[in-house]
XYZ file of C-alpha atoms in Angstrom:
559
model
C -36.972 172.656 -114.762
C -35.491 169.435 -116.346
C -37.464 170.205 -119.806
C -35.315 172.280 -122.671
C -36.560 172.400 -125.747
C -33.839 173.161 -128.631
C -33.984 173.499 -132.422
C -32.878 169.681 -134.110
C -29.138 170.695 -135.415
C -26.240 168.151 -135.052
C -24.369 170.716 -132.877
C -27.434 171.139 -130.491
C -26.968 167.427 -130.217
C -23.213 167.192 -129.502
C -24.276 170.269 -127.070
C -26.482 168.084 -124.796
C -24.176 165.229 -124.889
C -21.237 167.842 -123.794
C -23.853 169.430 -120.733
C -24.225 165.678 -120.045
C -21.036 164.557 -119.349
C -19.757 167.641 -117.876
C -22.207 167.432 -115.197
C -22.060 163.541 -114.827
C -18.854 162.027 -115.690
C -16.046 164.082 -116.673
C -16.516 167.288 -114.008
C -13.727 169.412 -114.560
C -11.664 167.535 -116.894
C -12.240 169.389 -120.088
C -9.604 168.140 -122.026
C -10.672 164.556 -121.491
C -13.991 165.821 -122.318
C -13.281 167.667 -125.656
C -11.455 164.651 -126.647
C -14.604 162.744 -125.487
C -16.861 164.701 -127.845
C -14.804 165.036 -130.783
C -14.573 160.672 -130.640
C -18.270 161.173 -130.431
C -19.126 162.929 -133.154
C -17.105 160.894 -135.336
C -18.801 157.722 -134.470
C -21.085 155.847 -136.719
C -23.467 155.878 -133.578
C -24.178 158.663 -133.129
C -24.372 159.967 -136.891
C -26.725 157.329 -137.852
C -29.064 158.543 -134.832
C -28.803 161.834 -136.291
C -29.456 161.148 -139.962
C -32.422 159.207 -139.357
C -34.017 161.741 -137.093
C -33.333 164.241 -140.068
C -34.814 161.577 -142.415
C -37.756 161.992 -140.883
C -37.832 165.891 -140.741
C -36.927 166.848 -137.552
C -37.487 170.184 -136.491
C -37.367 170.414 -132.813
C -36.016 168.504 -130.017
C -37.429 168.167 -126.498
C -34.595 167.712 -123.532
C -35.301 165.720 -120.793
C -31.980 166.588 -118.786
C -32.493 164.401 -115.813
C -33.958 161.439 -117.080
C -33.682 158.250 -115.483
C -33.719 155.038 -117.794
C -34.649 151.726 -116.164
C -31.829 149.260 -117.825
C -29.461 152.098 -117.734
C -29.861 152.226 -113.997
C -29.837 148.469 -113.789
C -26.175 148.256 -115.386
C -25.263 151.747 -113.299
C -26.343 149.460 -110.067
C -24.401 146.275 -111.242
C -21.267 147.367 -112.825
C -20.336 151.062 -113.154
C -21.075 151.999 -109.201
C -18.825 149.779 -108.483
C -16.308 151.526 -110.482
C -13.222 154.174 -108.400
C -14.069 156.861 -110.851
C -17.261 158.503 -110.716
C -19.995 157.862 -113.420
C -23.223 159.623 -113.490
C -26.416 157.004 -112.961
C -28.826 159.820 -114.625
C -29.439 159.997 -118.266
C -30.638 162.419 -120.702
C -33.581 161.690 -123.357
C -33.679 163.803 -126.240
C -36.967 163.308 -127.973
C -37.393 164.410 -131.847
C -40.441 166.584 -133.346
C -41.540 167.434 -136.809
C -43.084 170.420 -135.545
C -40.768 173.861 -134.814
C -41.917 173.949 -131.033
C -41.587 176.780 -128.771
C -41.069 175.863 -124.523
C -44.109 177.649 -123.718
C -46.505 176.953 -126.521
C -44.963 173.050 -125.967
C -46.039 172.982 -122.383
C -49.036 174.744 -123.099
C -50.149 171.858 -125.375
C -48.967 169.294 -123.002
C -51.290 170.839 -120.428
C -54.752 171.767 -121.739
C -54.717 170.203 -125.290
C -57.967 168.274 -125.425
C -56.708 166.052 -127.900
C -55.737 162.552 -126.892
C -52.458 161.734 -126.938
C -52.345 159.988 -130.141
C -53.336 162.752 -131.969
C -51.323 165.049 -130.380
C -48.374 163.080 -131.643
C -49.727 163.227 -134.829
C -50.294 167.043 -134.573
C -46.738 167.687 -133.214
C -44.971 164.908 -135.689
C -43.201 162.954 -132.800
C -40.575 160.639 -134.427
C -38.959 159.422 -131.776
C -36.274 159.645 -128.155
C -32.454 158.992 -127.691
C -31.553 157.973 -124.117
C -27.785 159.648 -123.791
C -25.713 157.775 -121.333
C -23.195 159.737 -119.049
C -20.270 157.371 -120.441
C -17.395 158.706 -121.733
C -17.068 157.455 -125.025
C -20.310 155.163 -125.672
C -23.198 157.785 -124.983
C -25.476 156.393 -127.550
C -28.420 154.527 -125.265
C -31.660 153.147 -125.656
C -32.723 154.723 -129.269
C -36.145 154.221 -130.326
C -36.937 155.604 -133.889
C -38.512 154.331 -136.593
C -36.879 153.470 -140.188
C -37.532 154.957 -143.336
C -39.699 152.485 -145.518
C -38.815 152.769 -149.470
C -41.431 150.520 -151.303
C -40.051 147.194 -151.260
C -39.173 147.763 -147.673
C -40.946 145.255 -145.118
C -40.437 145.886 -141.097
C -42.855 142.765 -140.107
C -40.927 142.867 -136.194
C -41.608 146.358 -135.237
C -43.141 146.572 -131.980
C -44.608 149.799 -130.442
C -43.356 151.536 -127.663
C -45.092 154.660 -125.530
C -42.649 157.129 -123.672
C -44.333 159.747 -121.564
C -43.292 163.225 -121.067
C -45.492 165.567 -118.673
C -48.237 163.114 -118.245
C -48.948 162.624 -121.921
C -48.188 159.390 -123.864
C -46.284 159.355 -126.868
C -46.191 156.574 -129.572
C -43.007 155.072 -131.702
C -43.015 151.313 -133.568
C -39.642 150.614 -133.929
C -37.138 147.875 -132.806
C -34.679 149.075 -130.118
C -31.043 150.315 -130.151
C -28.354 150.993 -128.872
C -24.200 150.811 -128.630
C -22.112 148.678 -127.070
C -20.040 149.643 -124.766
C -17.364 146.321 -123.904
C -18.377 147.148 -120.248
C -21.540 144.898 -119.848
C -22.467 144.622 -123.232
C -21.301 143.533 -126.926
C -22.752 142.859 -130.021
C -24.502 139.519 -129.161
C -25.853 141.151 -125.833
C -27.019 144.426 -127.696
C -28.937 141.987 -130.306
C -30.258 139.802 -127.555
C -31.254 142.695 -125.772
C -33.124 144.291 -129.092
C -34.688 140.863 -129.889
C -36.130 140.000 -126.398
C -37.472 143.379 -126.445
C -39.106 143.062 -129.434
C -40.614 139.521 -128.612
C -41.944 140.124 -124.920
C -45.484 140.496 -126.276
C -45.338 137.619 -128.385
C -43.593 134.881 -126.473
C -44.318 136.378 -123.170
C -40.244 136.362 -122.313
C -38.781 138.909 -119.725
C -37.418 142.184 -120.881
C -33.728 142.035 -119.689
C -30.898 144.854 -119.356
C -27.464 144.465 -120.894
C -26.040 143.373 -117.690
C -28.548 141.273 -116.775
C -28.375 139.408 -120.502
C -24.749 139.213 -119.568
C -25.025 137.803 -116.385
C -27.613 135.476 -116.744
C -26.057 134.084 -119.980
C -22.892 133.240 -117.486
C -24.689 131.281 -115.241
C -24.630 127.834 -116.125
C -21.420 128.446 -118.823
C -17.889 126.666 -118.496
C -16.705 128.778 -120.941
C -13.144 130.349 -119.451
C -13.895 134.062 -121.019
C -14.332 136.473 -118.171
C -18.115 137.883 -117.876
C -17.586 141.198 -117.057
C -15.781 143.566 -118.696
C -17.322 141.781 -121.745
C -15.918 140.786 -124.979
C -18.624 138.915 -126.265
C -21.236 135.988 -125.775
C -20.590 132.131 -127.186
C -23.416 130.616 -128.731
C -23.404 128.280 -126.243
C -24.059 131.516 -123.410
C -27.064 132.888 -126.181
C -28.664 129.745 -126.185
C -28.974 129.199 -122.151
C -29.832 133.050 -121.989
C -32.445 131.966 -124.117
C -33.865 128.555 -122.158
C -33.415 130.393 -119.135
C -35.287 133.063 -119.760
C -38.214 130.516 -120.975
C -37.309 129.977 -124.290
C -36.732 127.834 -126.681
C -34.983 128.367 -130.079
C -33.868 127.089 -133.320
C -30.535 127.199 -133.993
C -29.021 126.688 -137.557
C -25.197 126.533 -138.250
C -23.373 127.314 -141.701
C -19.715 126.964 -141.198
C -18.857 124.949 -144.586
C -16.568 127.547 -145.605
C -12.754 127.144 -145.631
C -11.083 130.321 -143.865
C -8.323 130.261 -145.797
C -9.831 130.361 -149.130
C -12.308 133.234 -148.464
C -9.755 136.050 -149.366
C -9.881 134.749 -152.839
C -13.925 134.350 -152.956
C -14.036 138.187 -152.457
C -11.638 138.288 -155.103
C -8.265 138.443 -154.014
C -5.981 137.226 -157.404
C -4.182 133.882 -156.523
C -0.350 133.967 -155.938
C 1.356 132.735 -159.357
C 2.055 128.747 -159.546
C 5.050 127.531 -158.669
C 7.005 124.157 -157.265
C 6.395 125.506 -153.790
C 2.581 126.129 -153.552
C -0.160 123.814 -154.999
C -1.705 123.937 -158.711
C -3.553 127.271 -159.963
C -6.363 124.604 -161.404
C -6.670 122.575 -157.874
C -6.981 125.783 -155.456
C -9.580 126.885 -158.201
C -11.932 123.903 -157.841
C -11.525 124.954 -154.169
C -12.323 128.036 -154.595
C -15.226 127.199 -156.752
C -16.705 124.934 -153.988
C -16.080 127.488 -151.216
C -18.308 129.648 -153.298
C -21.399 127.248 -154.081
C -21.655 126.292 -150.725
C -21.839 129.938 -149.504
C -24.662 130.746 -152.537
C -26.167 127.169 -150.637
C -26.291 128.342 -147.225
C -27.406 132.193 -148.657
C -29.984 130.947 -149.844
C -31.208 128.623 -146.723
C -31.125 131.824 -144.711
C -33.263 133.426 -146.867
C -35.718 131.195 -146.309
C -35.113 130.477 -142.554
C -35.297 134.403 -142.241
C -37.922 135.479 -144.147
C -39.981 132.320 -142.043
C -39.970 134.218 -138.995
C -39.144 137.654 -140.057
C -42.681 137.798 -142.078
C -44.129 136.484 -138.676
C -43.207 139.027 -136.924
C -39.939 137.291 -134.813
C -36.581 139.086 -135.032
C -33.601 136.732 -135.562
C -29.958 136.878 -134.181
C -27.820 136.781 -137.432
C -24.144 135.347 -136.992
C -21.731 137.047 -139.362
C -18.121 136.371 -140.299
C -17.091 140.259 -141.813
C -13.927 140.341 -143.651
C -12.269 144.072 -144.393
C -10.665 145.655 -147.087
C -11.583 142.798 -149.612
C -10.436 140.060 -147.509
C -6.802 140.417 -146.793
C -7.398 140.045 -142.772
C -8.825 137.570 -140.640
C -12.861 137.442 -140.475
C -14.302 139.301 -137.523
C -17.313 137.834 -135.918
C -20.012 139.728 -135.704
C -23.600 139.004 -133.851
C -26.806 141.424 -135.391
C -30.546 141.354 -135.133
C -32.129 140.276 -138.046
C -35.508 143.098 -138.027
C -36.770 143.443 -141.819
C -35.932 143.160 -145.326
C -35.914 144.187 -148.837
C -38.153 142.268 -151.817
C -36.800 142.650 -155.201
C -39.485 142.494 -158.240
C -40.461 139.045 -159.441
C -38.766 138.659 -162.780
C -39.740 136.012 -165.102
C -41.736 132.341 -164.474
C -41.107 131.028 -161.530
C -38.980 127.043 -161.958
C -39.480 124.197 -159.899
C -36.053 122.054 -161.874
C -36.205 118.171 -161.858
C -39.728 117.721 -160.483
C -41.093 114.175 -160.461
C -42.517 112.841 -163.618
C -45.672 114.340 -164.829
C -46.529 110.578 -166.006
C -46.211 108.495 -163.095
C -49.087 106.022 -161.937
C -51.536 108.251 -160.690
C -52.184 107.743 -156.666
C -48.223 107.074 -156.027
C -47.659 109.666 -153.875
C -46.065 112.589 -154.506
C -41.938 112.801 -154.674
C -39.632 115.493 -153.312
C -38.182 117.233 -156.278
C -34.706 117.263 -156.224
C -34.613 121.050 -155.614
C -36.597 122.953 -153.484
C -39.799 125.030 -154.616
C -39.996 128.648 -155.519
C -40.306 130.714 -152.564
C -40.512 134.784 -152.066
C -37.665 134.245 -149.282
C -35.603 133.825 -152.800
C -36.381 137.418 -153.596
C -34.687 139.343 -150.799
C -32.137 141.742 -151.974
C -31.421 143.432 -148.414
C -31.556 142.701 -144.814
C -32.152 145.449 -141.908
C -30.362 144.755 -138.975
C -29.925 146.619 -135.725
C -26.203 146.800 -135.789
C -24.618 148.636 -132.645
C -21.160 148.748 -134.868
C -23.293 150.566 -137.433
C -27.104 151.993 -137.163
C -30.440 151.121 -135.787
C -31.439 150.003 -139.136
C -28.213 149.435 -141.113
C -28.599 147.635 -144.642
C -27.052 144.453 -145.615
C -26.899 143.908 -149.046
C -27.273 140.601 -150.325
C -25.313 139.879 -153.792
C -26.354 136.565 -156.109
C -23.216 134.977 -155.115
C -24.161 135.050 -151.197
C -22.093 137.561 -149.945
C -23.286 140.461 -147.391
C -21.985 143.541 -148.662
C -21.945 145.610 -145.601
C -20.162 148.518 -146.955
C -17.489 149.824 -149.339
C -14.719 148.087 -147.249
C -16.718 145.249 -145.474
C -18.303 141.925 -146.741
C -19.684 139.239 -144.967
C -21.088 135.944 -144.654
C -23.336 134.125 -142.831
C -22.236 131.822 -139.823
C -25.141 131.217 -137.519
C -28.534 131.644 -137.133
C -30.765 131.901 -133.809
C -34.490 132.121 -133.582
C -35.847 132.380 -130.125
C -39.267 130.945 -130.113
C -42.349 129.904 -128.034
C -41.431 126.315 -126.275
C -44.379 124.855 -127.683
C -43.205 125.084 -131.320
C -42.157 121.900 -132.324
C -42.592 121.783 -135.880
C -39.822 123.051 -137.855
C -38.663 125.176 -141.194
C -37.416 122.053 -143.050
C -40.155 119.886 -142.060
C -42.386 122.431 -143.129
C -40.893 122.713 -146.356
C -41.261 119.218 -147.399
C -44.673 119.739 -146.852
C -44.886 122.275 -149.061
C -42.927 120.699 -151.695
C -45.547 117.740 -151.395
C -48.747 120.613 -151.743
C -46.633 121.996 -154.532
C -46.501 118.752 -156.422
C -50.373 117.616 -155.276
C -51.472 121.031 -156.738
C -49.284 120.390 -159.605
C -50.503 117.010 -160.817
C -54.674 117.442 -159.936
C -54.131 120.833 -162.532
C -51.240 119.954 -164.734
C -52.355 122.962 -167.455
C -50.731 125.654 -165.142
C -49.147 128.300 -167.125
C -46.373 128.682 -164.565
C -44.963 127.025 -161.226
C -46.453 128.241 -158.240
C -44.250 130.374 -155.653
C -44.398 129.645 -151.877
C -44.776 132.281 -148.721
C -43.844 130.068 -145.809
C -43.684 131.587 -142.382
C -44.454 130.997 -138.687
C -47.133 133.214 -137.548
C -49.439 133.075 -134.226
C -52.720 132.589 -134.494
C -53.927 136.627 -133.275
C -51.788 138.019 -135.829
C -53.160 135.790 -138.676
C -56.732 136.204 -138.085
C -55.998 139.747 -137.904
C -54.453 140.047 -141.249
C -57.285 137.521 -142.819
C -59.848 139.887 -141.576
C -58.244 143.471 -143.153
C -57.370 141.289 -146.462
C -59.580 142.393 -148.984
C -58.136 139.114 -151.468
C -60.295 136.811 -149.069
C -63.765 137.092 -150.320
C -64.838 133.745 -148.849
C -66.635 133.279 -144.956
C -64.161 135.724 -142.711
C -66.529 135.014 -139.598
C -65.847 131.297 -140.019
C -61.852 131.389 -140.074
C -61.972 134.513 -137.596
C -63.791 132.659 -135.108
C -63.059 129.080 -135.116
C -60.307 127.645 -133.073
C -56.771 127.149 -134.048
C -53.774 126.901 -131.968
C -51.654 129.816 -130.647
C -48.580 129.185 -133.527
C -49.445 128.183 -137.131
C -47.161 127.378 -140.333
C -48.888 129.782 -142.794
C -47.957 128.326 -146.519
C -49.360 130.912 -149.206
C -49.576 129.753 -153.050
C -48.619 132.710 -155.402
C -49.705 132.242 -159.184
C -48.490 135.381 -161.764
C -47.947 137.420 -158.506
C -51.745 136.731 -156.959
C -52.762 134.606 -153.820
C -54.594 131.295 -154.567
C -54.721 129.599 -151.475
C -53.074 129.272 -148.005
C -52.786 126.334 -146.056
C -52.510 126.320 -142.356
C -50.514 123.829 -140.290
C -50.403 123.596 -136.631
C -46.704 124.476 -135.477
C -47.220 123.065 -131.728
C -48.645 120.144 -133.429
C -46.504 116.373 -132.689
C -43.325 115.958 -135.257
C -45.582 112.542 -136.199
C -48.771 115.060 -136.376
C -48.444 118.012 -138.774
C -52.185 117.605 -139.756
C -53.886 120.774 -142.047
C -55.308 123.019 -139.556
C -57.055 124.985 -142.017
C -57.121 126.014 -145.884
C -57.946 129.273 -147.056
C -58.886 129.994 -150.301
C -58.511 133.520 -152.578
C -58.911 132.680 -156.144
C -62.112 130.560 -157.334
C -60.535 130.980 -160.829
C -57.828 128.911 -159.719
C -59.374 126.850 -156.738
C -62.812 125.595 -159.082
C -60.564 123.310 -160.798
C -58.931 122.055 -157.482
C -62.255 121.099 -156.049
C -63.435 119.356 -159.341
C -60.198 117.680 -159.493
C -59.689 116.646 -155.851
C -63.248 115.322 -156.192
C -62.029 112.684 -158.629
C -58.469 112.066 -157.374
C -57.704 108.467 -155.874
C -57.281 108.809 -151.952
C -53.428 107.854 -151.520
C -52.104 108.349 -147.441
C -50.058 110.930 -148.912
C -52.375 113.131 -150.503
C -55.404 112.555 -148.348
C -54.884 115.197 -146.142
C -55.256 118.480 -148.030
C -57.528 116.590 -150.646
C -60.239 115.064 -147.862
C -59.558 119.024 -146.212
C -60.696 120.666 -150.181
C -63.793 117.992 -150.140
C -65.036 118.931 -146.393
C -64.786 122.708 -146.476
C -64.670 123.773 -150.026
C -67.946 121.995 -151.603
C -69.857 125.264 -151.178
């Protein structure tokens, strides 16, 4: 039988691995193979696997010893059967049980439980599987567990996943992982790989293996990088992986920094002055630049992530990681971008250098010279899917702008790539004027606001939306009429937050023309808040600007 069933215990573990490879890829070579294991068990891989099984009380594990795993055998068939030495093509899947299970009693369930699968799970506590390649040194495979969810924790881009074992479906929402393993797959292929996962039901994009990621983001590149064994993808190979695979993308660049100076950002002390080297003072106001911009462009990705993260779209995150606090030249590193962290809001919320309460009524509103509040400017943390590190590893964002990775690594950001439905046309900083312009509209027809409003801007389709409107117990108003009516498949969702409470959302149509960006809908929550609005929208002078959302309040909001 190809079914063991184990207690969970991290030599167990290393025990299946060793079983594995002995049988598949290192046959009578045990020194190569005790070398093998003890690499393994050192890895950050393969301990992070481990400790978040045992975060989530694992008890048992279930051993499927001759397990074959489709994109496994699709890299086996491309690239390591090709290989003089011989590598297994069969995996093991080790799946991970809250339960203390017993083989017999196990199959006995499997068998004649009249439970449905669901709650069998539930009964048993399934957490999760580990496919266990038969490589030598990268064993670590597809991984699908959940993460562990402290309070301020939000995981918006899990998807769910069912895995079958004797007939009976079992149920995980995670986002995929795995290692890379320089062979047919990096970091950017291993993110790419997690993302378009993630996204299939969404976007309706093909779910690719490693090699094929690898392969097909080749095709059409001049770049002079072998393929294959691979090193690495150039954003230039992600983005026609991406159009070729029918999608489109926004990509946003933040490489403003000067290389040289970043050693000294992280807080390296500056050599002493002298006639050889330029002025303390001068390198200082460099310095001092190098580290405003990077606050800058922290703060853009904030909001750029938390616009599609919230949404439910994982993001490839471009990082530049320096080590051991800076000294050595920044590594690039490529990540998927699957959740993050919300600190507490802490005092009034500041809109600086808005337009001029006392300006001639009906002239428009102005773009204040600094953007709005928005809850993007509250993340504290980012959860990534980092094959260097852990399916759900934790980047710590500092108020200067730096990713603090770990004790010994720091980070910035370089590049950012959504993949997104082709007919999304309307973008983050075009929505964000608009909101800026609601912000100030709001502002001016109730200027006795205790405090500025803060924004939740994301990109949300339309299934997901009316989903959440319907379970939301802040929208008191006519569900069946929002539920129902018809909207396009993508929508801009802009939520107004006043002292930590929803007022209103407005709804703009993301496939809508660049010249379009007409109001779709607007929801409202608060008729302490929204009374006023009508009454004052009912006497405001019609300017083009403002006609929009104040001819929208008038229609749908008399009642």
């Amino acid at each position: 039988m190809s079914l063991e069933i184990e207690k969970f215990d991290r030599d167990a573990l290393l025990d299946v691995i060793t079983n594995l490879l002995s049988r598949r890829s290192l046959e009578n070579e045990p020194e190569r193979l005790s070398a093998a294991i003890a690499s393994i068990s050192d890895k950050k891989q393969f301990n992070a696997v481990f400790d978040l099984a045992m975060a989530h009380g694992a008890n048992a594990m279930v051993i499927e010893t001759e397990y074959v795993d489709k994109h496994y055998l699709e890299d086996y068939a491309g690239y390591y059967a090709r290989c003089f030495e011989k590598y297994g093509r069969r995996c093991a899947r080790v799946h991970f049980y809250r339960a203390k299970l017993s083989e017999i009693a196990f199959l006995d369930q499997l068998v004649t439980s009249p439970k449905n699968d669901r709650a069998l799970g539930d009964e048993l506590g399934y957490i999760g599987y580990v496919v266990l390649k038969p490589l030598p040194h990268t064993v670590i495979g597809r991984t699908a567990i959940p993460p562990i969810c402290g309070t301020k924790d939000h995981f918006p881009t899990l998807k769910e996943y069912k895995t079958q074992i004797g007939g009976r479906n079992f149920y995980v929402e995670t986002a995929l992982f795995q290692e890379q393993d320089h062979e047919v797959a990096a970091c950017a292929t291993v993110a790419i790989w997690s993302i378009l996962s993630t996204t299939a039901s969404m976007l309706d994009n093909q779910i690719l293996s490693p090699f094929e990621i690898t392969k097909k983001a080749g095709e059409k590149s001049n770049f002079t990088q072998r393929l294959l064994p691979n090193d690495g993808l150039n954003q230039y190979q992600v983005l026609t992986l991406l159009t070729s695979s029918g999608l489109d993308y926004f990509y946003f660049s933040y490489r403003s920094h000067r290389s040289e100076l970043l050693p000294y950002v992280l807080g390296e002390e500056l050599p002493p002055t002298t006639k050889k080297n330029k002025p303390k003072k001068r390198k200082l106001n460099a310095i001092n630049a190098v580290k405003a911009a990077i606050r800058d462009d922290a703060a853009n990705a904030k909001a750029l992530l938390f616009a599609f993260l919230r949404g439910g779209n994982p993001c490839l995150l471009n990082v530049d990681i320096l080590r051991n606090s800076g000294k050595s030249r920044p590594d690039n590193h490529a990540v998927a971008a699957v959740g993050y962290s919300l600190k507490d809001r802490s005092g009034t919320p500041i809109v600086e250098e808005r337009p001029d309460a006392n300006a001639t009524a009906g002239a428009g509103p102005k773009k204040p010279h600094r953007r709005i509040p928005l809850v993007a400017d509250r993340i504290d943390s980012l959860y990534v899917v980092d094959d260097n590190q852990a399916p759900f590893a934790n980047y710590r964002l500092s108020d200067d702008g730096i990713i603090e990775i770990n004790d010994d690594e720091k980070a910035y950001v370089n590049q950012i790539i959504v993949p997104i439905y082709h007919k999304v046309r309307q973008d983050l900083p075009a929505t964000l004027k608009k909101a800026e312009e609601f912000d100030y509209i709001i502002g001016r027809l109730i200027p006795d606001l205790d405090c500025c409003l803060e924004w939740e801007i994301y990109l949300s389709d339309i299934a997901t939306l009316k989903n959440s409107i319907r379970n939301s117990a802040a929208y008191t108003f006519d569900k069946n009429r929002f539920v129902f009516g018809n909207a396009p498949r993508f929508i801009w969702v802009l939520t107004a937050i006043h002292d930590g409470k929803e007022v209103l959302t407005i709804l703009l149509d993301a496939t809508d023309l660049r010249q379009g960006g007409s109001i779709t809908n607007a929801i409202r929550y608060s008729s302490e808040l929204c009374k006023p609005l009508v009454k004052a929208a009912a006497g405001a002078r019609d300017d083009k600007n403002w006609l929009p959302l104040l001819s929208f309040i008038r229609e749908h909001w008399n009642h």
